[in-house]
C-alpha atoms as one frame of an Amber mdcrd trajectory, in Angstrom:
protein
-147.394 131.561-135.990-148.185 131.158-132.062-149.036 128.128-130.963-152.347
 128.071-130.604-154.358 126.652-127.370-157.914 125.511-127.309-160.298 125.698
-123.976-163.328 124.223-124.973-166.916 124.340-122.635-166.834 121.232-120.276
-169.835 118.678-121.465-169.782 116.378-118.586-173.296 116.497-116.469-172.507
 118.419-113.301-168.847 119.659-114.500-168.529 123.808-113.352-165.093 124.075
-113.865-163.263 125.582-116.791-159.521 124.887-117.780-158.802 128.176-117.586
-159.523 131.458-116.099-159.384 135.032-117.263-156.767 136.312-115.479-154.034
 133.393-116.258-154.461 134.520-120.212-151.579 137.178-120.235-149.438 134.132
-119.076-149.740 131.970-122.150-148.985 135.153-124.321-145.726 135.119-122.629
-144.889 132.022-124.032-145.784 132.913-126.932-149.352 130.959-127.146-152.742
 132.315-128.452-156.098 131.185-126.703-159.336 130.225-127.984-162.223 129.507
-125.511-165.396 127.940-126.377-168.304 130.564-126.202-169.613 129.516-122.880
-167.156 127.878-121.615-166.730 130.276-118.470-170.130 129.445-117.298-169.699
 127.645-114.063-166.669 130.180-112.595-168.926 132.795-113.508-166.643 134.680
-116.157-168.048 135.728-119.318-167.251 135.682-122.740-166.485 139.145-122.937
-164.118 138.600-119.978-161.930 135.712-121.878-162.140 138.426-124.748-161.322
 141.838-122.910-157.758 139.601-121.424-156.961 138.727-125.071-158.652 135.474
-126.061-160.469 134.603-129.265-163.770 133.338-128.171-165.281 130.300-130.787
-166.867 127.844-131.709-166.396 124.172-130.134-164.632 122.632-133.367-162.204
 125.943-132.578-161.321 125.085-129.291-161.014 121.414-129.625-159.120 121.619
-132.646-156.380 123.676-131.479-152.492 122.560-131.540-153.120 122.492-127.506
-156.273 121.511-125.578-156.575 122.128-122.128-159.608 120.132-120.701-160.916
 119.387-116.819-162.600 115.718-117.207-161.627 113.349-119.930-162.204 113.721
-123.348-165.733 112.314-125.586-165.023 110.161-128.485-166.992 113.184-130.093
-164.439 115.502-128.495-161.834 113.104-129.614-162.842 113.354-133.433-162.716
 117.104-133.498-159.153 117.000-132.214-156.476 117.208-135.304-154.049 114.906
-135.541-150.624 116.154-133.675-152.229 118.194-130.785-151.452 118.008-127.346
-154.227 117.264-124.943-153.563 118.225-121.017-156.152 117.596-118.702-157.198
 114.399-116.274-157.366 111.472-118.580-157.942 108.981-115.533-155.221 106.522
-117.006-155.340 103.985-114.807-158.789 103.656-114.806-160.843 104.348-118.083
-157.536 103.234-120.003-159.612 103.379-123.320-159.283 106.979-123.468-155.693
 106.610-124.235-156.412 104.231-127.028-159.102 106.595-128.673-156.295 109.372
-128.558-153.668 107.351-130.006-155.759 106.126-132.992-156.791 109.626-133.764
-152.950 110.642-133.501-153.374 113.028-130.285-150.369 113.359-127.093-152.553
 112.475-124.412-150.633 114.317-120.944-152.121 113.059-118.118-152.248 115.430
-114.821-152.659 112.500-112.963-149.527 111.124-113.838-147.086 114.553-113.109
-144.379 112.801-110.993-144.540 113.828-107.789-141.135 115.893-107.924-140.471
 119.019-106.181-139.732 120.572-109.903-143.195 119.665-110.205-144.697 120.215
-107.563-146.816 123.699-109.406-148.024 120.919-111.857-149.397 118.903-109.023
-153.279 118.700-110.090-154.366 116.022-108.206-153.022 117.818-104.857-155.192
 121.130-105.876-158.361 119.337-106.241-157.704 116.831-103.462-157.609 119.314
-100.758-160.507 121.242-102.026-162.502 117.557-101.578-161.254 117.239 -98.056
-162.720 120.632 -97.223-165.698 120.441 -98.777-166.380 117.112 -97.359-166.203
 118.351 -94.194-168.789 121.235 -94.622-170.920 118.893 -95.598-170.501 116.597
 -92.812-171.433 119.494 -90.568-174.230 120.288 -92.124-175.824 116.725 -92.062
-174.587 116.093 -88.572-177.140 116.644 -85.932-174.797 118.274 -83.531-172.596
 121.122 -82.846-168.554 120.766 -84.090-167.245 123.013 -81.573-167.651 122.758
 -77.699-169.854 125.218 -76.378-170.763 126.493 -73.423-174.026 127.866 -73.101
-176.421 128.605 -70.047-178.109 125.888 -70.751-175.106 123.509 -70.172-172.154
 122.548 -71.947-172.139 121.155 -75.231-169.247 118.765 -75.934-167.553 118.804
 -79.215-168.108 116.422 -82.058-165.859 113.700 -82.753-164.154 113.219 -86.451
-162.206 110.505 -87.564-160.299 110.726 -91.128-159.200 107.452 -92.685-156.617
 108.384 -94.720-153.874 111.255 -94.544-153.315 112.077 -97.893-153.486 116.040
 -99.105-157.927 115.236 -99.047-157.161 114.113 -95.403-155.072 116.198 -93.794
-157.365 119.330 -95.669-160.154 117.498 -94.196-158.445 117.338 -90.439-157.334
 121.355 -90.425-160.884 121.811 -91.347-162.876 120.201 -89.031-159.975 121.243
 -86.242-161.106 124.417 -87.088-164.342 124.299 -87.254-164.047 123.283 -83.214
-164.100 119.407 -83.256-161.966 116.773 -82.002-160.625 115.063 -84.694-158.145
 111.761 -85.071-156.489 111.126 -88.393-155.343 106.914 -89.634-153.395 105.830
 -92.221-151.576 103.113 -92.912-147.862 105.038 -93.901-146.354 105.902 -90.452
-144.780 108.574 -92.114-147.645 111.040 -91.588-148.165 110.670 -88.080-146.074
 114.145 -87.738-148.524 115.744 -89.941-151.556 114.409 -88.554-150.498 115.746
 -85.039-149.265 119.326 -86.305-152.933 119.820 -87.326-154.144 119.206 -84.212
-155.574 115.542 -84.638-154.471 112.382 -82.941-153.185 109.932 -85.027-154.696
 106.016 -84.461-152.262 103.428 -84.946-153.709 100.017 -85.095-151.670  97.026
 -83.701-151.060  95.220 -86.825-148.128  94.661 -89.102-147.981  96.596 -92.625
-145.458  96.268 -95.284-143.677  99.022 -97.062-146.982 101.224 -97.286-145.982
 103.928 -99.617-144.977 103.612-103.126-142.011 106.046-104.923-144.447 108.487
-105.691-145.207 108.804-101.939-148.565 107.183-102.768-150.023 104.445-100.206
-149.848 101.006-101.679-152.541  98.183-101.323-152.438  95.559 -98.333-152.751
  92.159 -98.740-156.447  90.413 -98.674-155.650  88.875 -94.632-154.147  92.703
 -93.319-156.585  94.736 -95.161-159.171  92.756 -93.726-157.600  92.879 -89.905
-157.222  96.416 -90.899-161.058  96.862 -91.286-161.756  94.818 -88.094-159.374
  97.002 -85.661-160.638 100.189 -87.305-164.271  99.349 -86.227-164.093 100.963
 -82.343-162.679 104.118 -83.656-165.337 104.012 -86.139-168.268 103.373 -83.521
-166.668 106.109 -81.249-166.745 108.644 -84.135-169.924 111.201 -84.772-168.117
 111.813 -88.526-166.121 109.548 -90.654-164.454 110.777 -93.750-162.808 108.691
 -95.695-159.780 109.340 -98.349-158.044 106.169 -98.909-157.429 105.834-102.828
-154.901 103.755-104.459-154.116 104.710-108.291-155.706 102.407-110.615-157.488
 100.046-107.892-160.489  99.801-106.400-160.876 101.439-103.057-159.915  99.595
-100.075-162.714  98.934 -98.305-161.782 100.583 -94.547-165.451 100.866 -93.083
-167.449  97.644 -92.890-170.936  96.573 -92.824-170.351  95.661 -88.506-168.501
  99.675 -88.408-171.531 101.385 -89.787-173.877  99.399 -87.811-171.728 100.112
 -84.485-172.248 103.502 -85.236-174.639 105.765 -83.139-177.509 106.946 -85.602
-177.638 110.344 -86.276-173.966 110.116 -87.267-172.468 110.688 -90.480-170.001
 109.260 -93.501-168.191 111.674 -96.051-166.818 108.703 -98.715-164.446 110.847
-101.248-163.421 107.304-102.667-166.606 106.871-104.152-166.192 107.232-107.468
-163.665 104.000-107.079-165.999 102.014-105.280-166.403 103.614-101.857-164.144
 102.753 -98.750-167.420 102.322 -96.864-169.643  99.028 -97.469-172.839 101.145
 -98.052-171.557 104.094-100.159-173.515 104.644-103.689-171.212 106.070-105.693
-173.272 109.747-107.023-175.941 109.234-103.698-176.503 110.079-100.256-177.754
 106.901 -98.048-179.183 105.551 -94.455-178.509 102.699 -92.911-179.070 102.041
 -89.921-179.538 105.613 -88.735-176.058 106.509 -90.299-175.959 109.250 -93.434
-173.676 107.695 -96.070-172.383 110.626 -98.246-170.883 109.365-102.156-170.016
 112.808-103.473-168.203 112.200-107.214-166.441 115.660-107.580-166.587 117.920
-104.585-164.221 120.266-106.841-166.931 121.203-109.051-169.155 122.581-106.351
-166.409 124.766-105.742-165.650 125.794-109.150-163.975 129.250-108.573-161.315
 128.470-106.969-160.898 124.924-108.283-160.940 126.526-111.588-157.900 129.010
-110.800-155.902 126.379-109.255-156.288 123.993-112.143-155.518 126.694-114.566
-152.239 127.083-112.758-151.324 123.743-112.522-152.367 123.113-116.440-150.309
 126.268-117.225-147.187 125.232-115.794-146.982 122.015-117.458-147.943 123.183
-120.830-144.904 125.953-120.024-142.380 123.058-119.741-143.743 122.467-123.380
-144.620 125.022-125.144-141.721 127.509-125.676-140.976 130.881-127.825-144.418
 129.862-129.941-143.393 126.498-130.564-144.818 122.746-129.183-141.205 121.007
-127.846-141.773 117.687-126.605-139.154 116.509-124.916-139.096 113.478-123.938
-135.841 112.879-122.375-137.396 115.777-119.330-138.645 113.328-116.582-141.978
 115.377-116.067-142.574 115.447-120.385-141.857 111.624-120.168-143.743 110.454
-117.047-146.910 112.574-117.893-146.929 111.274-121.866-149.800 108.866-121.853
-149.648 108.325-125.383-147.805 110.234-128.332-147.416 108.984-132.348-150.217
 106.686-131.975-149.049 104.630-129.712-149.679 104.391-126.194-146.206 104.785
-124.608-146.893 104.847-121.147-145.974 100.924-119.609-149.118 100.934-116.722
-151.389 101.985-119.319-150.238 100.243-122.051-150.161  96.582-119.725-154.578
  97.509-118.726-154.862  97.947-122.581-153.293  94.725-123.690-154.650  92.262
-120.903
């Protein structure tokens, strides 16, 4: 018998995406892996039922699709999606790990391997598994159509015959994949943009975009982890950080801000004294807001004022554009459940670096050390 892989119909408000997409289905047959999907399930990409059907899929129920030997899910799983999962299956999707850590212990009590796209390490074998990458530069160019549209002003310069327009200024905090997305974009769109972080490492990438890279006269330590990953300051540097930060800030028409640190909160980059020296009319783009915000006024979910400045808190900027975000999840999903699932069969191997580092929890235990340490203190 194949092995047999269950999509079910996202049920988290405001979730478009899908885990899959229509044309990745001949894919898993070469593996030797039969899909169900959810009736419905499609929804927010805009593909039908009868389009999951037509490239080979069985289309279900929701006990069908959650309780395949494989699940392939977008946002974490229910406790009611947990109890229709049988024990043994495979769940792939973003678990968030680090941060709602009880998932993992709801999956190991029902007897589900929890794989955590968040967790792929971040090597080059892996780099077609690389989830958070996909939907992090989606965020940084979404973020920046939005702060266009809120800002009050032109990007580009212009040059009109009623005078010359200068361009607008950006300034992204944080060069991650989101930041660097976010830099090409607004470059493009015609503004002057300058990119910060605190790993001089991407200074080279921040300048091949087209941005100018701030460097702040301050001491860091090592500021990037093994996984390439910015690590946290200390309390006294983060905060001299935030203080030397704040003319950049006040000279900047758009802030967008990136900065995320696994399984913290966000480092808070843009002050109460930054927004206020900010001219009103001028905008904030806060992609770390569902971890607390780097900016002092985000609302994680809202859009605020204060004092004159529009504070943007989007939550999942991928969503919105659920097409494509869709398709290059499904990829990503689809090659790690290939390093898996082989000639019909589920083979866990957990001696394969990407198997092992991905394995939140398997045999009901949780067996991953960062999660298992949240859980027990």
């Amino acid at each position: 018998m194949p092995v047999r892989v269950g999509v079910p119909r996202e049920s988290v408000a405001g979730e478009r995406r899908v885990a899959t997409v229509p044309e990745l289905l001949s894919r898993f047959e070469r593996i030797g892996a039969e899909v169900t999907v959810e009736a419905g399930a499609g929804a927010g990409v805009f593909a039908t039922d009868e389009d999951y059907s037509s490239q080979g899929a069985t289309v279900g129920d929701r006990a069908s699709a959650l309780g395949a030997d494989v699940v392939l899910k977008v946002a974490p799983p229910t406790d009611d999606e947990i109890a229709l999962m049988k024990r043994g299956a495979v769940l792939v999707g973003f678990l968030s790990p680090l941060d709602t850590p009880g998932v993992a212990t709801s999956l190991a009590a029902r007897g589900v391997t929890g794989m955590a796209m968040e967790l792929v390490p971040r090597i080059s074998r892996a780099q077609t598994m690389d989830a958070l990458s996909a939907m992090g530069s989606i965020g940084g160019y979404r973020a920046v159509l939005i702060a266009a549209e809120a800002l009050p002003k032109f990007f580009p310069l212009l040059t009109t015959a009623a005078g010359t327009v200068k361009p607008a200024s950006v300034l992204v905090l944080g060069a991650g994949v989101a930041g660097l997305q976010a830099i090409a974009t607004a470059r493009r769109l015609g503004a002057r943009v300058s990119g910060y972080d605190i790993r001089d490492e991407v200074k080279e990438q921040v300048q091949s975009l087209g941005g100018r890279f701030v460097e702040l006269d301050f001491e860091t330590q090592a500021s990037a982890d093994a996984g390439g990953y910015a690590t946290a300051l200390a309390a006294e540097k983060a905060q001299r950080q935030a203080e030397l930060l704040i003319p950049h800030i006040a000279a900047a028409d758009v802030v967008i801000t990136t900065a995320l640190i696994p399984g913290r909160p966000a480092p808070l980059l843009v002050t109460e004294d930054a927004v206020a020296a900010m001219r009103p009319g001028s905008v904030i783009v806060d992609l770390a807001a569902p971890n607390g915000g780097n900016c002092a006024g985000t609302k994680s979910g809202q859009t605020v004022k204060l004092n004159g400045v529009t504070i943007f808190g989007p939550t999942n900027l991928p969503s919105e554009m659920s097409v494509h975000a869709s398709e290059m999840y499904g990829r990503t999903l689809l090659a790690l459940v290939s390093e898996f699932v082989k000639e019909g069969e589920v083979q866990l191997d957990f001696e394969d670096e990407i198997i092992a580092g991905s394995c939140v929890c398997h045999g009901g235990e949780i067996v991953n050390e960062r999660v298992k340490s949240l859980v027990t203190t």
